PDB file of C-alpha atoms in Angstrom:
ATOM      1  CA  MET A   1       0.000   0.000   0.000  1.00 57.00           C
ATOM      2  CA  VAL A   2       1.197   3.485  -0.736  1.00 63.00           C
ATOM      3  CA  GLN A   3       1.979   5.811   2.049  1.00 66.00           C
ATOM      4  CA  HIS A   4       3.939   8.855   3.077  1.00 57.00           C
ATOM      5  CA  HIS A   5       6.475   7.500   5.527  1.00 52.00           C
ATOM      6  CA  ARG A   6       7.439   9.150   8.743  1.00 47.00           C
ATOM      7  CA  GLN A   7      10.019   6.474   9.385  1.00 39.00           C
ATOM      8  CA  PRO A   8      13.531   5.939   7.984  1.00 35.00           C
ATOM      9  CA  ALA A   9      14.057   5.608   4.261  1.00 34.00           C
ATOM     10  CA  ARG A  10      13.597   1.870   3.714  1.00 34.00           C
ATOM     11  CA  THR A  11      10.761   1.316   6.166  1.00 31.00           C
ATOM     12  CA  TRP A  12       7.791   0.755   3.869  1.00 33.00           C
ATOM     13  CA  LEU A  13       4.547   1.127   5.791  1.00 32.00           C
ATOM     14  CA  ARG A  14       1.784  -1.070   4.447  1.00 34.00           C
ATOM     15  CA  GLN A  15      -1.436   0.867   4.112  1.00 34.00           C
ATOM     16  CA  ALA A  16      -4.031   1.719   1.522  1.00 35.00           C
ATOM     17  CA  LEU A  17      -4.301   4.573  -0.950  1.00 37.00           C
ATOM     18  CA  VAL A  18      -6.916   6.946  -2.126  1.00 33.00           C
ATOM     19  CA  VAL A  19      -8.159   7.467  -5.564  1.00 32.00           C
ATOM     20  CA  THR A  20     -11.162   9.355  -7.347  1.00 30.00           C
ATOM     21  CA  ALA A  21     -13.310  12.268  -7.284  1.00 28.00           C
ATOM     22  CA  ALA A  22     -15.788  12.946  -4.575  1.00 27.00           C
ATOM     23  CA  ALA A  23     -18.153  15.686  -5.602  1.00 24.00           C
ATOM     24  CA  ALA A  24     -18.433  17.047  -2.076  1.00 24.00           C
ATOM     25  CA  LEU A  25     -16.547  20.323  -1.679  1.00 26.00           C
ATOM     26  CA  LEU A  26     -14.998  21.995   1.327  1.00 20.00           C
ATOM     27  CA  SER A  27     -16.958  25.144   1.904  1.00 21.00           C
ATOM     28  CA  VAL A  28     -16.634  25.786   5.619  1.00 25.00           C
ATOM     29  CA  ALA A  29     -13.692  24.722   7.739  1.00 28.00           C
ATOM     30  CA  ALA A  30     -14.447  22.539  10.725  1.00 33.00           C
ATOM     31  CA  PRO A  31     -13.393  23.918  14.117  1.00 36.00           C
ATOM     32  CA  SER A  32      -9.813  23.042  14.927  1.00 40.00           C
ATOM     33  CA  PRO A  33      -8.735  21.595  18.265  1.00 43.00           C
ATOM     34  CA  ALA A  34      -7.100  23.819  20.840  1.00 44.00           C
ATOM     35  CA  ARG A  35      -3.391  24.408  20.176  1.00 50.00           C
ATOM     36  CA  ALA A  36      -0.603  24.364  22.680  1.00 56.00           C
ATOM     37  CA  GLU A  37       0.970  27.728  23.427  1.00 58.00           C
ATOM     38  CA  GLY A  38       3.490  28.617  20.747  1.00 61.00           C
ATOM     39  CA  GLU A  39       2.235  25.980  18.312  1.00 67.00           C
ATOM     40  CA  PRO A  40       2.024  27.338  14.731  1.00 77.00           C
ATOM     41  CA  ALA A  41      -1.491  28.169  13.615  1.00 91.00           C
ATOM     42  CA  PRO A  42      -3.133  26.649  10.532  1.00 96.00           C
ATOM     43  CA  THR A  43      -4.312  28.837   7.694  1.00 97.00           C
ATOM     44  CA  THR A  44      -7.735  30.377   8.270  1.00 95.00           C
ATOM     45  CA  GLY A  45      -9.565  29.257   5.125  1.00 96.00           C
ATOM     46  CA  PRO A  46     -11.495  26.034   4.534  1.00 97.00           C
ATOM     47  CA  CYS A  47      -8.370  23.980   3.749  1.00 98.00           C
ATOM     48  CA  GLN A  48      -6.600  24.713   7.049  1.00 97.00           C
ATOM     49  CA  TYR A  49      -3.064  23.927   5.949  1.00 98.00           C
ATOM     50  CA  THR A  50      -1.373  23.161   9.257  1.00 98.00           C
ATOM     51  CA  PRO A  51       2.376  23.590   9.907  1.00 98.00           C
ATOM     52  CA  THR A  52       4.236  20.510  11.176  1.00 97.00           C
ATOM     53  CA  PRO A  53       7.256  21.892  13.079  1.00 96.00           C
ATOM     54  CA  ASP A  54       8.206  18.393  14.239  1.00 94.00           C
ATOM     55  CA  GLU A  55       8.383  17.372  10.570  1.00 96.00           C
ATOM     56  CA  PRO A  56      10.080  20.294   8.805  1.00 97.00           C
ATOM     57  CA  ALA A  57       9.920  20.726   5.062  1.00 98.00           C
ATOM     58  CA  ALA A  58      12.311  18.623   3.000  1.00 98.00           C
ATOM     59  CA  ARG A  59      12.800  21.765   0.894  1.00 97.00           C
ATOM     60  CA  PRO A  60      11.895  25.306   2.028  1.00 97.00           C
ATOM     61  CA  VAL A  61       8.388  26.324   0.966  1.00 97.00           C
ATOM     62  CA  SER A  62       5.634  28.548   2.351  1.00 97.00           C
ATOM     63  CA  LEU A  63       2.103  27.509   3.255  1.00 97.00           C
ATOM     64  CA  PRO A  64      -0.350  27.572   0.347  1.00 98.00           C
ATOM     65  CA  ARG A  65      -2.909  30.322   0.028  1.00 96.00           C
ATOM     66  CA  ASP A  66      -6.192  29.350   1.641  1.00 97.00           C
ATOM     67  CA  PRO A  67      -8.954  31.564   0.235  1.00 95.00           C
ATOM     68  CA  ARG A  68     -12.392  31.393   1.791  1.00 94.00           C
ATOM     69  CA  HIS A  69     -13.815  30.510  -1.627  1.00 94.00           C
ATOM     70  CA  THR A  70     -11.398  27.789  -2.682  1.00 95.00           C
ATOM     71  CA  PRO A  71     -11.574  27.137  -6.447  1.00 96.00           C
ATOM     72  CA  ASP A  72     -13.726  24.038  -6.781  1.00 97.00           C
ATOM     73  CA  ARG A  73     -14.691  23.866 -10.442  1.00 97.00           C
ATOM     74  CA  GLY A  74     -12.993  22.784 -13.608  1.00 97.00           C
ATOM     75  CA  THR A  75      -9.640  21.187 -14.251  1.00 97.00           C
ATOM     76  CA  VAL A  76      -6.013  22.261 -14.445  1.00 98.00           C
ATOM     77  CA  THR A  77      -3.382  20.563 -16.575  1.00 98.00           C
ATOM     78  CA  ALA A  78       0.149  19.869 -15.410  1.00 98.00           C
ATOM     79  CA  VAL A  79       3.104  17.976 -16.837  1.00 98.00           C
ATOM     80  CA  LEU A  80       5.744  16.110 -14.868  1.00 98.00           C
ATOM     81  CA  ARG A  81       8.769  16.418 -17.134  1.00 98.00           C
ATOM     82  CA  THR A  82      10.906  13.415 -16.261  1.00 98.00           C
ATOM     83  CA  ASN A  83      14.170  11.990 -17.580  1.00 98.00           C
ATOM     84  CA  LEU A  84      12.151   9.077 -19.016  1.00 98.00           C
ATOM     85  CA  GLY A  85       9.487  11.138 -20.746  1.00 98.00           C
ATOM     86  CA  PRO A  86       6.581  13.453 -19.935  1.00 98.00           C
ATOM     87  CA  ILE A  87       3.750  12.520 -17.582  1.00 98.00           C
ATOM     88  CA  PRO A  88       0.823  14.860 -18.340  1.00 98.00           C
ATOM     89  CA  LEU A  89      -1.790  15.158 -15.587  1.00 98.00           C
ATOM     90  CA  VAL A  90      -5.326  16.510 -15.377  1.00 98.00           C
ATOM     91  CA  LEU A  91      -6.075  17.912 -11.909  1.00 98.00           C
ATOM     92  CA  ASP A  92      -9.722  17.915 -10.804  1.00 98.00           C
ATOM     93  CA  ARG A  93     -10.669  20.878  -8.596  1.00 98.00           C
ATOM     94  CA  ALA A  94     -14.187  19.556  -7.973  1.00 97.00           C
ATOM     95  CA  ALA A  95     -12.890  16.261  -6.639  1.00 97.00           C
ATOM     96  CA  ALA A  96     -10.286  17.679  -4.274  1.00 98.00           C
ATOM     97  CA  PRO A  97     -10.026  21.487  -4.246  1.00 98.00           C
ATOM     98  CA  CYS A  98      -7.599  21.755  -1.322  1.00 98.00           C
ATOM     99  CA  THR A  99      -5.367  19.016  -2.712  1.00 98.00           C
ATOM    100  CA  VAL A 100      -5.198  20.613  -6.159  1.00 98.00           C
ATOM    101  CA  GLN A 101      -4.481  23.979  -4.574  1.00 98.00           C
ATOM    102  CA  SER A 102      -1.608  22.525  -2.541  1.00 98.00           C
ATOM    103  CA  PHE A 103      -0.148  20.592  -5.485  1.00 98.00           C
ATOM    104  CA  LEU A 104      -0.166  23.690  -7.700  1.00 98.00           C
ATOM    105  CA  HIS A 105       1.438  25.754  -4.931  1.00 98.00           C
ATOM    106  CA  LEU A 106       4.262  23.254  -4.521  1.00 98.00           C
ATOM    107  CA  ALA A 107       4.743  22.906  -8.264  1.00 98.00           C
ATOM    108  CA  ARG A 108       4.877  26.671  -8.828  1.00 97.00           C
ATOM    109  CA  HIS A 109       7.438  27.042  -6.043  1.00 98.00           C
ATOM    110  CA  ARG A 110       9.597  24.326  -7.668  1.00 98.00           C
ATOM    111  CA  PHE A 111       9.246  22.008  -4.699  1.00 98.00           C
ATOM    112  CA  TYR A 112       9.055  18.992  -7.015  1.00 98.00           C
ATOM    113  CA  ASP A 113      11.820  20.025  -9.422  1.00 98.00           C
ATOM    114  CA  ARG A 114      14.853  17.710  -9.456  1.00 98.00           C
ATOM    115  CA  THR A 115      13.221  15.093  -7.236  1.00 98.00           C
ATOM    116  CA  ILE A 116      13.114  11.350  -7.766  1.00 98.00           C
ATOM    117  CA  CYS A 117      10.131   9.028  -7.654  1.00 98.00           C
ATOM    118  CA  HIS A 118      11.326   6.869  -4.792  1.00 98.00           C
ATOM    119  CA  ARG A 119       8.950   3.916  -4.792  1.00 98.00           C
ATOM    120  CA  LEU A 120       7.552   1.465  -7.332  1.00 98.00           C
ATOM    121  CA  THR A 121       5.217  -1.401  -6.434  1.00 98.00           C
ATOM    122  CA  ALA A 122       4.419  -4.444  -8.541  1.00 98.00           C
ATOM    123  CA  TYR A 123       2.073  -6.490  -6.370  1.00 97.00           C
ATOM    124  CA  PRO A 124      -0.791  -8.261  -8.168  1.00 95.00           C
ATOM    125  CA  THR A 125      -3.223  -5.832  -6.504  1.00 95.00           C
ATOM    126  CA  LEU A 126      -1.041  -2.724  -6.106  1.00 96.00           C
ATOM    127  CA  LYS A 127       0.752  -1.158  -9.048  1.00 98.00           C
ATOM    128  CA  VAL A 128       1.829   2.405  -8.363  1.00 98.00           C
ATOM    129  CA  LEU A 129       4.723   4.831  -8.679  1.00 98.00           C
ATOM    130  CA  GLN A 130       5.179   7.152  -5.697  1.00 98.00           C
ATOM    131  CA  CYS A 131       6.826  10.572  -5.937  1.00 98.00           C
ATOM    132  CA  GLY A 132       6.876  13.978  -4.261  1.00 98.00           C
ATOM    133  CA  ASP A 133       9.593  13.757  -1.587  1.00 98.00           C
ATOM    134  CA  PRO A 134      12.618  16.001  -2.261  1.00 98.00           C
ATOM    135  CA  SER A 135      14.681  13.934   0.182  1.00 97.00           C
ATOM    136  CA  GLY A 136      14.098  10.820  -1.923  1.00 97.00           C
ATOM    137  CA  THR A 137      13.641   8.721   1.196  1.00 96.00           C
ATOM    138  CA  GLY A 138       9.876   8.411   1.483  1.00 96.00           C
ATOM    139  CA  SER A 139       9.876  10.337   4.757  1.00 96.00           C
ATOM    140  CA  GLY A 140       9.993  13.947   3.522  1.00 97.00           C
ATOM    141  CA  GLY A 141       7.199  16.447   3.077  1.00 98.00           C
ATOM    142  CA  PRO A 142       6.397  20.167   2.728  1.00 98.00           C
ATOM    143  CA  GLY A 143       6.319  21.095   6.422  1.00 98.00           C
ATOM    144  CA  TYR A 144       2.526  21.169   6.566  1.00 98.00           C
ATOM    145  CA  ARG A 145      -0.424  18.817   6.424  1.00 98.00           C
ATOM    146  CA  TYR A 146      -4.090  19.099   5.506  1.00 98.00           C
ATOM    147  CA  ARG A 147      -7.288  17.109   5.631  1.00 97.00           C
ATOM    148  CA  ASP A 148      -8.447  14.275   3.408  1.00 98.00           C
ATOM    149  CA  GLU A 149     -10.869  14.720   0.507  1.00 98.00           C
ATOM    150  CA  LEU A 150     -11.913  11.118   0.189  1.00 96.00           C
ATOM    151  CA  PRO A 151     -13.728   9.389  -2.663  1.00 95.00           C
ATOM    152  CA  THR A 152     -17.184   8.022  -2.009  1.00 93.00           C
ATOM    153  CA  ASP A 153     -18.108   6.327  -5.277  1.00 93.00           C
ATOM    154  CA  LEU A 154     -15.324   3.903  -6.160  1.00 95.00           C
ATOM    155  CA  PRO A 155     -16.546   0.523  -7.427  1.00 95.00           C
ATOM    156  CA  PRO A 156     -15.725  -2.603  -5.410  1.00 94.00           C
ATOM    157  CA  ALA A 157     -12.500  -4.326  -6.384  1.00 95.00           C
ATOM    158  CA  PRO A 158     -13.361  -7.510  -8.312  1.00 93.00           C
ATOM    159  CA  THR A 159     -10.553  -9.362  -6.534  1.00 89.00           C
ATOM    160  CA  ASP A 160     -11.858  -8.626  -3.021  1.00 91.00           C
ATOM    161  CA  PRO A 161     -14.932 -10.705  -2.089  1.00 91.00           C
ATOM    162  CA  THR A 162     -15.298  -8.806   1.201  1.00 91.00           C
ATOM    163  CA  GLY A 163     -16.143  -5.577  -0.601  1.00 89.00           C
ATOM    164  CA  VAL A 164     -13.792  -3.621   1.653  1.00 93.00           C
ATOM    165  CA  ARG A 165     -11.268  -2.762  -1.028  1.00 95.00           C
ATOM    166  CA  ARG A 166     -12.147  -0.619  -3.986  1.00 94.00           C
ATOM    167  CA  LEU A 167     -10.928  -0.484  -7.548  1.00 94.00           C
ATOM    168  CA  TYR A 168      -8.187   2.066  -8.095  1.00 93.00           C
ATOM    169  CA  ALA A 169      -8.169   2.204 -11.849  1.00 97.00           C
ATOM    170  CA  ARG A 170      -5.129   2.572 -14.049  1.00 98.00           C
ATOM    171  CA  GLY A 171      -4.410   6.286 -14.494  1.00 98.00           C
ATOM    172  CA  VAL A 172      -5.579   7.507 -11.083  1.00 98.00           C
ATOM    173  CA  LEU A 173      -3.581  10.286  -9.403  1.00 98.00           C
ATOM    174  CA  ALA A 174      -3.866  10.409  -5.605  1.00 98.00           C
ATOM    175  CA  MET A 175      -2.172  11.546  -2.416  1.00 97.00           C
ATOM    176  CA  ALA A 176      -0.063   9.293  -0.234  1.00 97.00           C
ATOM    177  CA  ASN A 177      -0.286   9.885   3.498  1.00 94.00           C
ATOM    178  CA  ALA A 178       0.706   8.639   6.943  1.00 94.00           C
ATOM    179  CA  GLY A 179      -2.824   8.209   8.264  1.00 94.00           C
ATOM    180  CA  PRO A 180      -6.035  10.239   8.342  1.00 96.00           C
ATOM    181  CA  ASP A 181      -5.678  13.937   7.483  1.00 97.00           C
ATOM    182  CA  THR A 182      -1.913  13.890   6.987  1.00 97.00           C
ATOM    183  CA  ASN A 183      -1.667  14.841   3.316  1.00 98.00           C
ATOM    184  CA  GLY A 184       1.546  16.650   2.419  1.00 98.00           C
ATOM    185  CA  SER A 185       3.526  16.552  -0.821  1.00 98.00           C
ATOM    186  CA  GLN A 186       3.835  12.869  -1.713  1.00 98.00           C
ATOM    187  CA  PHE A 187       1.529  11.470  -4.378  1.00 98.00           C
ATOM    188  CA  PHE A 188       1.175   8.280  -6.375  1.00 98.00           C
ATOM    189  CA  LEU A 189       0.298   7.388  -9.946  1.00 98.00           C
ATOM    190  CA  VAL A 190      -1.540   4.123 -10.641  1.00 98.00           C
ATOM    191  CA  TYR A 191      -0.165   2.276 -13.684  1.00 98.00           C
ATOM    192  CA  GLY A 192      -2.273  -0.871 -13.227  1.00 98.00           C
ATOM    193  CA  ASP A 193      -5.694  -1.505 -11.677  1.00 97.00           C
ATOM    194  CA  SER A 194      -5.276  -1.864  -7.916  1.00 96.00           C
ATOM    195  CA  ALA A 195      -7.492  -3.078  -5.074  1.00 92.00           C
ATOM    196  CA  LEU A 196      -7.237  -0.796  -2.038  1.00 91.00           C
ATOM    197  CA  ARG A 197      -9.199   0.681   0.809  1.00 93.00           C
ATOM    198  CA  PRO A 198     -10.549   4.151  -0.103  1.00 95.00           C
ATOM    199  CA  ASN A 199      -8.434   6.045   2.406  1.00 94.00           C
ATOM    200  CA  TYR A 200      -6.537   8.536   0.241  1.00 88.00           C
ATOM    201  CA  SER A 201      -7.534  11.624  -1.730  1.00 96.00           C
ATOM    202  CA  ILE A 202      -7.823  11.410  -5.515  1.00 97.00           C
ATOM    203  CA  PHE A 203      -7.173  14.676  -7.269  1.00 98.00           C
ATOM    204  CA  GLY A 204      -6.875  13.863 -10.951  1.00 98.00           C
ATOM    205  CA  HIS A 205      -5.668  11.413 -13.556  1.00 98.00           C
ATOM    206  CA  VAL A 206      -2.732  10.610 -15.818  1.00 98.00           C
ATOM    207  CA  THR A 207      -3.246  11.003 -19.564  1.00 98.00           C
ATOM    208  CA  SER A 208      -2.540   8.227 -22.070  1.00 98.00           C
ATOM    209  CA  ARG A 209       0.786   9.834 -22.962  1.00 98.00           C
ATOM    210  CA  GLY A 210       1.753   9.845 -19.293  1.00 98.00           C
ATOM    211  CA  LEU A 211       0.737   6.223 -18.908  1.00 98.00           C
ATOM    212  CA  ALA A 212       3.201   5.308 -21.635  1.00 98.00           C
ATOM    213  CA  THR A 213       5.968   6.815 -19.515  1.00 98.00           C
ATOM    214  CA  LEU A 214       4.698   5.018 -16.403  1.00 98.00           C
ATOM    215  CA  ASP A 215       4.686   1.735 -18.315  1.00 98.00           C
ATOM    216  CA  ARG A 216       8.327   2.331 -19.193  1.00 98.00           C
ATOM    217  CA  VAL A 217       9.204   2.834 -15.530  1.00 98.00           C
ATOM    218  CA  ALA A 218       7.227  -0.254 -14.504  1.00 98.00           C
ATOM    219  CA  ALA A 219       8.817  -2.392 -17.218  1.00 98.00           C
ATOM    220  CA  GLY A 220      12.235  -1.551 -15.786  1.00 98.00           C
ATOM    221  CA  GLY A 221      11.291  -3.273 -12.556  1.00 98.00           C
ATOM    222  CA  ILE A 222      12.478  -2.684  -9.014  1.00 98.00           C
ATOM    223  CA  THR A 223      16.072  -2.477  -7.856  1.00 98.00           C
ATOM    224  CA  PRO A 224      17.093  -5.823  -6.311  1.00 96.00           C
ATOM    225  CA  THR A 225      18.793  -5.980  -2.935  1.00 93.00           C
ATOM    226  CA  ALA A 226      20.915  -8.587  -1.190  1.00 94.00           C
ATOM    227  CA  GLU A 227      17.936  -9.439   0.998  1.00 93.00           C
ATOM    228  CA  ASP A 228      15.466  -9.544  -1.881  1.00 94.00           C
ATOM    229  CA  PRO A 229      16.844 -10.287  -5.366  1.00 95.00           C
ATOM    230  CA  ALA A 230      13.366 -10.100  -6.934  1.00 95.00           C
ATOM    231  CA  PRO A 231      11.494  -7.363  -5.059  1.00 97.00           C
ATOM    232  CA  VAL A 232       7.947  -6.236  -5.787  1.00 97.00           C
ATOM    233  CA  ASP A 233       8.247  -3.034  -3.742  1.00 98.00           C
ATOM    234  CA  GLY A 234      11.158  -0.626  -3.666  1.00 97.00           C
ATOM    235  CA  THR A 235      13.228   1.829  -5.675  1.00 98.00           C
ATOM    236  CA  PRO A 236      12.568   1.844  -9.435  1.00 98.00           C
ATOM    237  CA  ALA A 237      15.419   0.189 -11.317  1.00 98.00           C
ATOM    238  CA  LEU A 238      15.125   2.946 -13.890  1.00 98.00           C
ATOM    239  CA  ARG A 239      15.958   6.136 -12.034  1.00 98.00           C
ATOM    240  CA  THR A 240      12.892   8.343 -12.473  1.00 98.00           C
ATOM    241  CA  GLU A 241      13.557  12.025 -11.882  1.00 98.00           C
ATOM    242  CA  ILE A 242      11.000  14.817 -12.080  1.00 98.00           C
ATOM    243  CA  ARG A 243      13.089  17.541 -13.638  1.00 98.00           C
ATOM    244  CA  LYS A 244      10.344  20.147 -13.725  1.00 98.00           C
ATOM    245  CA  VAL A 245       6.596  20.487 -13.260  1.00 98.00           C
ATOM    246  CA  ARG A 246       4.739  22.762 -15.650  1.00 96.00           C
ATOM    247  CA  THR A 247       1.202  23.864 -14.864  1.00 94.00           C
ATOM    248  CA  HIS A 248      -1.435  25.389 -17.107  1.00 85.00           C
ATOM    249  CA  ARG A 249      -4.761  26.865 -16.140  1.00 66.00           C
TER     250      ARG A 249
END
């Protein structure tokens, strides 16, 4: 399962991911719990981006803007320009307005430039590439967190008779996290249908051109280690570097 790790580089936490577009929008921020004296305050808009001083940013960046009327309609296009080819994305403001707003903020402040995609999975039911940590370890983030914008209409995964896991279709773009309401900068791209619990925010999709690049990364496999000569979870064998992110309204 894909997750933003708060543990050392090679400690892969096994959890689920989030994928697709809930139509529900954040219009009014929920009351926040009382803060300890001296604790940094979250932003005052509906997204409530909250500083994480105990988990400083992997690369210096400010908090995103948090307007009272967060843009929640239409789409925005972005392109991850990687050393292995472009990965065009379509970001869905209606599905996850706060997530799109944060992603665009980080992209426009070059937070993602010259970063590697640090994790590739090739399980039968989990096929994703995870990116978004400038430290390249799986433990880095932007120095803030914000709440989930979870999907509510994912179909059941055909491979899960319990009905608990949902289908994360090829092409989904979603946030990795370290538990409820801990979204930061790490995200994952689904290159093959996956069966996961709907616990992570979906904020767009990868275009067909981008999927061709993802397929190239996946075909390269995962870097073997002495402990595991044929891994299904780990560092991509083909180094995958996001050289620049371009965004277009």
